[in-house]
Amino acid sequence: MAAFHEAEAGIKYARNSKPNLILMDVMLPGLSGAEAVKILKSDPQLKSIPVIFLTALVSGQDEGLKGINVSGLHYQTLGKPYEIEELLKLVKDVLDRG
């Protein structure tokens, strides 16, 4: 497991280590999380890695939102703050579908 504060470093890591899952914040310095995921999904070797966005951008009215579709790419979202049990369940669900 690795953590990065900038999308570019996370992209480089993903290319080198091919993780099973990526947790991505939406608001990052430099490239946004959405921009980073579009780069990852355009890479044939990385496009199948599932992504969970962790974001403070999900409003109260969107709390039932489980996934979004942007430019034909599917993501899971989890609004902040979240309970660790909620994150662990989502990670398990995403990996089980894998």
GROMACS .gro file of N, CA and C in nm:
model
  294
    1MET      N    1   0.084  -0.116   0.000
    1MET     CA    2   0.000   0.000   0.000
    1MET      C    3   0.089   0.123   0.000
    2ALA      N    4   0.047   0.224  -0.074
    2ALA     CA    5   0.122   0.349  -0.082
    2ALA      C    6   0.025   0.465  -0.083
    3ALA      N    7   0.070   0.580  -0.039
    3ALA     CA    8  -0.012   0.701  -0.039
    3ALA      C    9   0.067   0.815  -0.101
    4PHE      N   10  -0.003   0.898  -0.178
    4PHE     CA   11   0.061   1.010  -0.245
    4PHE      C   12  -0.027   1.134  -0.232
    5HIS      N   13   0.036   1.249  -0.224
    5HIS     CA   14  -0.037   1.375  -0.213
    5HIS      C   15  -0.057   1.441  -0.349
    6GLU      N   16   0.009   1.391  -0.451
    6GLU     CA   17  -0.003   1.445  -0.585
    6GLU      C   18  -0.035   1.333  -0.682
    7ALA      N   19  -0.125   1.362  -0.776
    7ALA     CA   20  -0.171   1.261  -0.871
    7ALA      C   21  -0.058   1.204  -0.956
    8GLU      N   22   0.034   1.289  -0.997
    8GLU     CA   23   0.142   1.243  -1.084
    8GLU      C   24   0.222   1.130  -1.020
    9ALA      N   25   0.250   1.142  -0.892
    9ALA     CA   26   0.325   1.038  -0.820
    9ALA      C   27   0.243   0.909  -0.812
   10GLY      N   28   0.112   0.923  -0.790
   10GLY     CA   29   0.025   0.805  -0.785
   10GLY      C   30   0.016   0.734  -0.919
   11ILE      N   31   0.011   0.811  -1.027
   11ILE     CA   32   0.008   0.752  -1.161
   11ILE      C   33   0.136   0.674  -1.188
   12LYS      N   34   0.248   0.733  -1.153
   12LYS     CA   35   0.378   0.666  -1.173
   12LYS      C   36   0.383   0.536  -1.093
   13TYR      N   37   0.337   0.541  -0.968
   13TYR     CA   38   0.335   0.422  -0.884
   13TYR      C   39   0.245   0.314  -0.946
   14ALA      N   40   0.127   0.354  -0.993
   14ALA     CA   41   0.033   0.257  -1.052
   14ALA      C   42   0.095   0.191  -1.174
   15ARG      N   43   0.165   0.267  -1.255
   15ARG     CA   44   0.229   0.210  -1.375
   15ARG      C   45   0.336   0.107  -1.336
   16ASN      N   46   0.406   0.132  -1.227
   16ASN     CA   47   0.513   0.042  -1.186
   16ASN      C   48   0.465  -0.079  -1.106
   17SER      N   49   0.356  -0.064  -1.030
   17SER     CA   50   0.317  -0.172  -0.940
   17SER      C   51   0.181  -0.234  -0.965
   18LYS      N   52   0.101  -0.178  -1.054
   18LYS     CA   53  -0.030  -0.235  -1.091
   18LYS      C   54  -0.112  -0.276  -0.966
   19PRO      N   55  -0.157  -0.178  -0.887
   19PRO     CA   56  -0.233  -0.211  -0.764
   19PRO      C   57  -0.368  -0.275  -0.797
   20ASN      N   58  -0.426  -0.342  -0.699
   20ASN     CA   59  -0.558  -0.406  -0.716
   20ASN      C   60  -0.672  -0.306  -0.708
   21LEU      N   61  -0.647  -0.191  -0.647
   21LEU     CA   62  -0.751  -0.090  -0.622
   21LEU      C   63  -0.683   0.043  -0.599
   22ILE      N   64  -0.749   0.150  -0.642
   22ILE     CA   65  -0.698   0.285  -0.618
   22ILE      C   66  -0.803   0.364  -0.542
   23LEU      N   67  -0.763   0.424  -0.430
   23LEU     CA   68  -0.845   0.521  -0.357
   23LEU      C   69  -0.795   0.658  -0.400
   24MET      N   70  -0.884   0.743  -0.453
   24MET     CA   71  -0.842   0.869  -0.512
   24MET      C   72  -0.925   0.983  -0.456
   25ASP      N   73  -0.857   1.085  -0.407
   25ASP     CA   74  -0.926   1.207  -0.368
   25ASP      C   75  -0.958   1.284  -0.496
   26VAL      N   76  -1.063   1.363  -0.495
   26VAL     CA   77  -1.100   1.441  -0.613
   26VAL      C   78  -1.015   1.567  -0.621
   27MET      N   79  -0.997   1.634  -0.507
   27MET     CA   80  -0.925   1.760  -0.506
   27MET      C   81  -0.780   1.736  -0.467
   28LEU      N   82  -0.691   1.748  -0.565
   28LEU     CA   83  -0.548   1.728  -0.544
   28LEU      C   84  -0.473   1.845  -0.607
   29PRO      N   85  -0.352   1.874  -0.557
   29PRO     CA   86  -0.273   1.978  -0.623
   29PRO      C   87  -0.227   1.929  -0.761
   30GLY      N   88  -0.217   2.018  -0.856
   30GLY     CA   89  -0.179   1.978  -0.992
   30GLY      C   90  -0.297   1.915  -1.061
   31LEU      N   91  -0.281   1.791  -1.105
   31LEU     CA   92  -0.392   1.718  -1.168
   31LEU      C   93  -0.499   1.688  -1.065
   32SER      N   94  -0.625   1.703  -1.103
   32SER     CA   95  -0.733   1.662  -1.014
   32SER      C   96  -0.742   1.509  -1.015
   33GLY      N   97  -0.814   1.455  -0.920
   33GLY     CA   98  -0.834   1.311  -0.916
   33GLY      C   99  -0.902   1.261  -1.042
   34ALA      N  100  -1.002   1.336  -1.092
   34ALA     CA  101  -1.072   1.296  -1.214
   34ALA      C  102  -0.977   1.294  -1.333
   35GLU      N  103  -0.891   1.394  -1.343
   35GLU     CA  104  -0.794   1.398  -1.453
   35GLU      C  105  -0.697   1.280  -1.443
   36ALA      N  106  -0.654   1.251  -1.321
   36ALA     CA  107  -0.561   1.139  -1.301
   36ALA      C  108  -0.625   1.007  -1.341
   37VAL      N  109  -0.752   0.988  -1.304
   37VAL     CA  110  -0.819   0.864  -1.338
   37VAL      C  111  -0.839   0.852  -1.489
   38LYS      N  112  -0.866   0.961  -1.556
   38LYS     CA  113  -0.879   0.956  -1.703
   38LYS      C  114  -0.747   0.910  -1.765
   39ILE      N  115  -0.635   0.956  -1.711
   39ILE     CA  116  -0.503   0.912  -1.760
   39ILE      C  117  -0.485   0.763  -1.732
   40LEU      N  118  -0.517   0.720  -1.611
   40LEU     CA  119  -0.503   0.578  -1.576
   40LEU      C  120  -0.591   0.491  -1.665
   41LYS      N  121  -0.715   0.534  -1.688
   41LYS     CA  122  -0.809   0.454  -1.765
   41LYS      C  123  -0.776   0.453  -1.914
   42SER      N  124  -0.693   0.546  -1.959
   42SER     CA  125  -0.652   0.546  -2.100
   42SER      C  126  -0.534   0.452  -2.124
   43ASP      N  127  -0.475   0.400  -2.017
   43ASP     CA  128  -0.362   0.308  -2.027
   43ASP      C  129  -0.417   0.164  -2.028
   44PRO      N  130  -0.397   0.089  -2.136
   44PRO     CA  131  -0.453  -0.046  -2.145
   44PRO      C  132  -0.413  -0.137  -2.029
   45GLN      N  133  -0.296  -0.118  -1.971
   45GLN     CA  134  -0.252  -0.204  -1.861
   45GLN      C  135  -0.311  -0.164  -1.726
   46LEU      N  136  -0.369  -0.044  -1.719
   46LEU     CA  137  -0.421   0.005  -1.591
   46LEU      C  138  -0.572   0.026  -1.591
   47LYS      N  139  -0.634   0.022  -1.708
   47LYS     CA  140  -0.774   0.061  -1.718
   47LYS      C  141  -0.870  -0.027  -1.638
   48SER      N  142  -0.831  -0.149  -1.608
   48SER     CA  143  -0.922  -0.236  -1.534
   48SER      C  144  -0.910  -0.222  -1.382
   49ILE      N  145  -0.816  -0.141  -1.334
   49ILE     CA  146  -0.802  -0.121  -1.190
   49ILE      C  147  -0.921  -0.040  -1.140
   50PRO      N  148  -0.997  -0.093  -1.043
   50PRO     CA  149  -1.110  -0.017  -0.991
   50PRO      C  150  -1.063   0.105  -0.911
   51VAL      N  151  -1.146   0.210  -0.914
   51VAL     CA  152  -1.115   0.336  -0.846
   51VAL      C  153  -1.231   0.373  -0.754
   52ILE      N  154  -1.197   0.409  -0.633
   52ILE     CA  155  -1.295   0.465  -0.539
   52ILE      C  156  -1.252   0.608  -0.512
   53PHE      N  157  -1.340   0.704  -0.545
   53PHE     CA  158  -1.315   0.843  -0.513
   53PHE      C  159  -1.359   0.869  -0.370
   54LEU      N  160  -1.272   0.928  -0.291
   54LEU     CA  161  -1.305   0.975  -0.157
   54LEU      C  162  -1.311   1.127  -0.168
   55THR      N  163  -1.427   1.185  -0.141
   55THR     CA  164  -1.442   1.327  -0.169
   55THR      C  165  -1.533   1.398  -0.071
   56ALA      N  166  -1.498   1.521  -0.043
   56ALA     CA  167  -1.583   1.608   0.038
   56ALA      C  168  -1.685   1.677  -0.051
   57LEU      N  169  -1.683   1.652  -0.181
   57LEU     CA  170  -1.771   1.720  -0.275
   57LEU      C  171  -1.910   1.659  -0.282
   58VAL      N  172  -1.931   1.543  -0.221
   58VAL     CA  173  -2.063   1.481  -0.221
   58VAL      C  174  -2.150   1.553  -0.119
   59SER      N  175  -2.257   1.616  -0.166
   59SER     CA  176  -2.345   1.690  -0.075
   59SER      C  177  -2.442   1.595  -0.006
   60GLY      N  178  -2.509   1.646   0.095
   60GLY     CA  179  -2.607   1.566   0.168
   60GLY      C  180  -2.712   1.506   0.078
   61GLN      N  181  -2.753   1.577  -0.024
   61GLN     CA  182  -2.856   1.524  -0.113
   61GLN      C  183  -2.802   1.413  -0.203
   62ASP      N  184  -2.671   1.399  -0.211
   62ASP     CA  185  -2.611   1.297  -0.296
   62ASP      C  186  -2.562   1.176  -0.216
   63GLU      N  187  -2.596   1.170  -0.088
   63GLU     CA  188  -2.538   1.063  -0.005
   63GLU      C  189  -2.575   0.924  -0.052
   64GLY      N  190  -2.686   0.909  -0.123
   64GLY     CA  191  -2.722   0.778  -0.175
   64GLY      C  192  -2.644   0.740  -0.299
   65LEU      N  193  -2.564   0.830  -0.349
   65LEU     CA  194  -2.486   0.806  -0.470
   65LEU      C  195  -2.381   0.700  -0.445
   66LYS      N  196  -2.384   0.593  -0.523
   66LYS     CA  197  -2.285   0.486  -0.508
   66LYS      C  198  -2.184   0.486  -0.621
   67GLY      N  199  -2.222   0.537  -0.737
   67GLY     CA  200  -2.129   0.540  -0.848
   67GLY      C  201  -2.164   0.653  -0.942
   68ILE      N  202  -2.069   0.704  -1.013
   68ILE     CA  203  -2.095   0.808  -1.112
   68ILE      C  204  -2.034   0.763  -1.243
   69ASN      N  205  -2.085   0.817  -1.354
   69ASN     CA  206  -2.032   0.783  -1.484
   69ASN      C  207  -1.988   0.912  -1.550
   70VAL      N  208  -1.858   0.925  -1.573
   70VAL     CA  209  -1.803   1.043  -1.636
   70VAL      C  210  -1.732   0.999  -1.762
   71SER      N  211  -1.772   1.054  -1.874
   71SER     CA  212  -1.711   1.020  -2.003
   71SER      C  213  -1.707   0.869  -2.026
   72GLY      N  214  -1.811   0.799  -1.984
   72GLY     CA  215  -1.820   0.656  -2.007
   72GLY      C  216  -1.737   0.570  -1.913
   73LEU      N  217  -1.670   0.632  -1.815
   73LEU     CA  218  -1.587   0.556  -1.722
   73LEU      C  219  -1.661   0.544  -1.590
   74HIS      N  220  -1.658   0.427  -1.530
   74HIS     CA  221  -1.733   0.404  -1.405
   74HIS      C  222  -1.641   0.416  -1.285
   75TYR      N  223  -1.690   0.486  -1.184
   75TYR     CA  224  -1.618   0.506  -1.059
   75TYR      C  225  -1.713   0.480  -0.944
   76GLN      N  226  -1.660   0.451  -0.829
   76GLN     CA  227  -1.737   0.448  -0.705
   76GLN      C  228  -1.699   0.573  -0.627
   77THR      N  229  -1.793   0.627  -0.552
   77THR     CA  230  -1.765   0.745  -0.471
   77THR      C  231  -1.805   0.720  -0.326
   78LEU      N  232  -1.733   0.785  -0.238
   78LEU     CA  233  -1.765   0.780  -0.096
   78LEU      C  234  -1.739   0.919  -0.040
   79GLY      N  235  -1.844   0.981   0.013
   79GLY     CA  236  -1.831   1.117   0.064
   79GLY      C  237  -1.764   1.122   0.199
   80LYS      N  238  -1.688   1.229   0.221
   80LYS     CA  239  -1.624   1.254   0.349
   80LYS      C  240  -1.718   1.339   0.434
   81PRO      N  241  -1.723   1.323   0.560
   81PRO     CA  242  -1.656   1.219   0.638
   81PRO      C  243  -1.728   1.085   0.619
   82TYR      N  244  -1.658   0.979   0.635
   82TYR     CA  245  -1.716   0.846   0.622
   82TYR      C  246  -1.670   0.762   0.740
   83GLU      N  247  -1.743   0.659   0.767
   83GLU     CA  248  -1.707   0.563   0.870
   83GLU      C  249  -1.612   0.460   0.809
   84ILE      N  250  -1.512   0.417   0.882
   84ILE     CA  251  -1.416   0.321   0.830
   84ILE      C  252  -1.485   0.192   0.786
   85GLU      N  253  -1.589   0.152   0.857
   85GLU     CA  254  -1.663   0.031   0.819
   85GLU      C  255  -1.727   0.048   0.682
   86GLU      N  256  -1.775   0.169   0.653
   86GLU     CA  257  -1.835   0.198   0.524
   86GLU      C  258  -1.730   0.186   0.412
   87LEU      N  259  -1.611   0.240   0.436
   87LEU     CA  260  -1.504   0.231   0.338
   87LEU      C  261  -1.462   0.085   0.318
   88LEU      N  262  -1.445   0.011   0.425
   88LEU     CA  263  -1.403  -0.128   0.415
   88LEU      C  264  -1.506  -0.212   0.339
   89LYS      N  265  -1.634  -0.187   0.362
   89LYS     CA  266  -1.740  -0.259   0.290
   89LYS      C  267  -1.733  -0.227   0.141
   90LEU      N  268  -1.717  -0.100   0.108
   90LEU     CA  269  -1.709  -0.060  -0.033
   90LEU      C  270  -1.586  -0.122  -0.100
   91VAL      N  271  -1.472  -0.122  -0.033
   91VAL     CA  272  -1.350  -0.182  -0.087
   91VAL      C  273  -1.374  -0.331  -0.112
   92LYS      N  274  -1.433  -0.400  -0.015
   92LYS     CA  275  -1.461  -0.544  -0.031
   92LYS      C  276  -1.556  -0.567  -0.148
   93ASP      N  277  -1.662  -0.488  -0.157
   93ASP     CA  278  -1.759  -0.503  -0.267
   93ASP      C  279  -1.693  -0.482  -0.403
   94VAL      N  280  -1.610  -0.379  -0.413
   94VAL     CA  281  -1.544  -0.349  -0.541
   94VAL      C  282  -1.446  -0.461  -0.577
   95LEU      N  283  -1.367  -0.507  -0.482
   95LEU     CA  284  -1.270  -0.615  -0.510
   95LEU      C  285  -1.340  -0.748  -0.539
   96ASP      N  286  -1.453  -0.775  -0.474
   96ASP     CA  287  -1.527  -0.899  -0.500
   96ASP      C  288  -1.583  -0.900  -0.641
   97ARG      N  289  -1.619  -0.782  -0.694
   97ARG     CA  290  -1.671  -0.774  -0.832
   97ARG      C  291  -1.561  -0.792  -0.934
   98GLY      N  292  -1.434  -0.764  -0.891
   98GLY     CA  293  -1.317  -0.760  -0.974
   98GLY      C  294  -1.299  -0.867  -1.071
   0.00000   0.00000   0.00000
